[in-house]
Amino acid sequence: VFQYAERYLLVWEPFECTLHEALALSCRIIESEVAQILWPVFRCLQFLRGQSRELASLTPRDILFTEEVEIKIGDVRPSDRPHDTDIE
């Protein structure tokens, strides 16, 4: 927090954390913010599926948000499932 004249400015800097750490933060997260956090994760999973990749497991600790606002998902391996199956 910085003070400028009689105004206080909150400066936010991105930081690297896992989804587990993000959800454990003590700040209040509203529903739309949860959607903003999880939507890129779903898009990443959709991309991996299109590349015939799958996850051994998916826990909040496997998902990393970087300072560059990128998502990294760990423990990805080639899929043994047929590529043309769709999740409904």
PDB file of C-alpha atoms in Angstrom:
ATOM      1  CA  VAL A   1       0.000   0.000   0.000  1.00  0.00           C
ATOM      2  CA  PHE A   2       1.361   3.392  -1.002  1.00  0.00           C
ATOM      3  CA  GLN A   3       0.154   6.779   0.134  1.00  0.00           C
ATOM      4  CA  TYR A   4      -0.136   9.566  -2.451  1.00  0.00           C
ATOM      5  CA  ALA A   5      -1.249  12.856  -0.908  1.00  0.00           C
ATOM      6  CA  GLU A   6      -4.359  11.833   1.003  1.00  0.00           C
ATOM      7  CA  ARG A   7      -5.007   8.795  -1.160  1.00  0.00           C
ATOM      8  CA  TYR A   8      -3.891   5.253  -0.523  1.00  0.00           C
ATOM      9  CA  LEU A   9      -2.986   3.093  -3.491  1.00  0.00           C
ATOM     10  CA  LEU A  10      -2.933  -0.664  -3.436  1.00  0.00           C
ATOM     11  CA  VAL A  11      -0.351  -2.069  -5.833  1.00  0.00           C
ATOM     12  CA  TRP A  12      -0.853  -5.672  -6.826  1.00  0.00           C
ATOM     13  CA  GLU A  13       1.924  -7.717  -8.353  1.00  0.00           C
ATOM     14  CA  PRO A  14       1.403 -11.147  -9.864  1.00  0.00           C
ATOM     15  CA  PHE A  15       3.075 -14.039  -8.079  1.00  0.00           C
ATOM     16  CA  GLU A  16       3.568 -17.717  -8.755  1.00  0.00           C
ATOM     17  CA  CYS A  17       1.364 -20.134  -6.831  1.00  0.00           C
ATOM     18  CA  THR A  18      -0.422 -23.436  -7.160  1.00  0.00           C
ATOM     19  CA  LEU A  19      -4.196 -23.654  -7.386  1.00  0.00           C
ATOM     20  CA  HIS A  20      -4.076 -25.192  -3.905  1.00  0.00           C
ATOM     21  CA  GLU A  21      -2.285 -22.098  -2.563  1.00  0.00           C
ATOM     22  CA  ALA A  22      -4.636 -19.734  -4.427  1.00  0.00           C
ATOM     23  CA  LEU A  23      -7.708 -21.381  -2.924  1.00  0.00           C
ATOM     24  CA  ALA A  24      -6.145 -21.344   0.551  1.00  0.00           C
ATOM     25  CA  LEU A  25      -5.585 -17.568   0.554  1.00  0.00           C
ATOM     26  CA  SER A  26      -7.293 -15.790   3.397  1.00  0.00           C
ATOM     27  CA  CYS A  27      -8.920 -13.230   1.114  1.00  0.00           C
ATOM     28  CA  ARG A  28     -12.535 -13.636   0.091  1.00  0.00           C
ATOM     29  CA  ILE A  29     -13.002 -14.926  -3.469  1.00  0.00           C
ATOM     30  CA  ILE A  30     -16.381 -14.378  -5.110  1.00  0.00           C
ATOM     31  CA  GLU A  31     -17.947 -16.779  -7.604  1.00  0.00           C
ATOM     32  CA  SER A  32     -16.949 -14.797 -10.698  1.00  0.00           C
ATOM     33  CA  GLU A  33     -13.320 -14.701  -9.514  1.00  0.00           C
ATOM     34  CA  VAL A  34     -13.327 -18.474  -9.021  1.00  0.00           C
ATOM     35  CA  ALA A  35     -14.548 -18.765 -12.610  1.00  0.00           C
ATOM     36  CA  GLN A  36     -11.721 -16.478 -13.771  1.00  0.00           C
ATOM     37  CA  ILE A  37      -9.233 -18.737 -11.978  1.00  0.00           C
ATOM     38  CA  LEU A  38     -10.640 -22.044 -13.217  1.00  0.00           C
ATOM     39  CA  TRP A  39     -11.626 -21.173 -16.808  1.00  0.00           C
ATOM     40  CA  PRO A  40      -7.993 -21.093 -18.081  1.00  0.00           C
ATOM     41  CA  VAL A  41      -7.410 -24.436 -16.349  1.00  0.00           C
ATOM     42  CA  PHE A  42     -10.327 -25.968 -18.256  1.00  0.00           C
ATOM     43  CA  ARG A  43      -9.028 -24.496 -21.514  1.00  0.00           C
ATOM     44  CA  CYS A  44      -5.602 -25.992 -20.825  1.00  0.00           C
ATOM     45  CA  LEU A  45      -7.135 -29.402 -20.121  1.00  0.00           C
ATOM     46  CA  GLN A  46      -9.123 -29.152 -23.350  1.00  0.00           C
ATOM     47  CA  PHE A  47      -5.913 -28.387 -25.260  1.00  0.00           C
ATOM     48  CA  LEU A  48      -4.104 -31.345 -23.674  1.00  0.00           C
ATOM     49  CA  ARG A  49      -6.983 -33.646 -24.578  1.00  0.00           C
ATOM     50  CA  GLY A  50      -6.771 -32.433 -28.176  1.00  0.00           C
ATOM     51  CA  GLN A  51      -3.089 -33.398 -28.126  1.00  0.00           C
ATOM     52  CA  SER A  52      -3.975 -36.923 -26.890  1.00  0.00           C
ATOM     53  CA  ARG A  53      -2.500 -36.204 -23.453  1.00  0.00           C
ATOM     54  CA  GLU A  54      -3.995 -37.042 -20.070  1.00  0.00           C
ATOM     55  CA  LEU A  55      -3.255 -36.548 -16.403  1.00  0.00           C
ATOM     56  CA  ALA A  56      -2.368 -39.257 -13.929  1.00  0.00           C
ATOM     57  CA  SER A  57      -4.268 -37.222 -11.371  1.00  0.00           C
ATOM     58  CA  LEU A  58      -5.520 -33.696 -11.108  1.00  0.00           C
ATOM     59  CA  THR A  59      -5.191 -32.048  -7.758  1.00  0.00           C
ATOM     60  CA  PRO A  60      -4.862 -28.354  -6.930  1.00  0.00           C
ATOM     61  CA  ARG A  61      -1.148 -28.993  -6.308  1.00  0.00           C
ATOM     62  CA  ASP A  62      -0.679 -30.115  -9.940  1.00  0.00           C
ATOM     63  CA  ILE A  63      -1.745 -26.718 -11.326  1.00  0.00           C
ATOM     64  CA  LEU A  64       0.711 -23.817 -11.259  1.00  0.00           C
ATOM     65  CA  PHE A  65      -0.118 -20.194 -12.060  1.00  0.00           C
ATOM     66  CA  THR A  66       3.027 -18.277 -13.069  1.00  0.00           C
ATOM     67  CA  GLU A  67       3.849 -14.590 -12.704  1.00  0.00           C
ATOM     68  CA  GLU A  68       3.523 -14.334 -16.491  1.00  0.00           C
ATOM     69  CA  VAL A  69      -0.157 -15.330 -16.119  1.00  0.00           C
ATOM     70  CA  GLU A  70       0.456 -18.757 -17.630  1.00  0.00           C
ATOM     71  CA  ILE A  71      -0.834 -22.086 -16.401  1.00  0.00           C
ATOM     72  CA  LYS A  72       1.353 -25.147 -16.046  1.00  0.00           C
ATOM     73  CA  ILE A  73      -0.123 -28.554 -15.315  1.00  0.00           C
ATOM     74  CA  GLY A  74       2.081 -31.347 -14.009  1.00  0.00           C
ATOM     75  CA  ASP A  75       2.107 -35.111 -14.484  1.00  0.00           C
ATOM     76  CA  VAL A  76       0.883 -35.116 -18.103  1.00  0.00           C
ATOM     77  CA  ARG A  77       1.390 -38.292 -20.148  1.00  0.00           C
ATOM     78  CA  PRO A  78       0.286 -39.765 -23.500  1.00  0.00           C
ATOM     79  CA  SER A  79      -3.297 -40.958 -23.479  1.00  0.00           C
ATOM     80  CA  ASP A  80      -4.191 -44.607 -24.102  1.00  0.00           C
ATOM     81  CA  ARG A  81      -7.783 -43.639 -24.859  1.00  0.00           C
ATOM     82  CA  PRO A  82      -9.127 -43.303 -28.405  1.00  0.00           C
ATOM     83  CA  HIS A  83      -8.828 -39.706 -29.609  1.00  0.00           C
ATOM     84  CA  ASP A  84     -12.378 -39.429 -30.981  1.00  0.00           C
ATOM     85  CA  THR A  85     -14.269 -39.946 -27.704  1.00  0.00           C
ATOM     86  CA  ASP A  86     -16.018 -36.883 -26.341  1.00  0.00           C
ATOM     87  CA  ILE A  87     -16.875 -35.982 -22.792  1.00  0.00           C
ATOM     88  CA  GLU A  88     -20.509 -34.966 -22.442  1.00  0.00           C
TER      89      GLU A  88
END
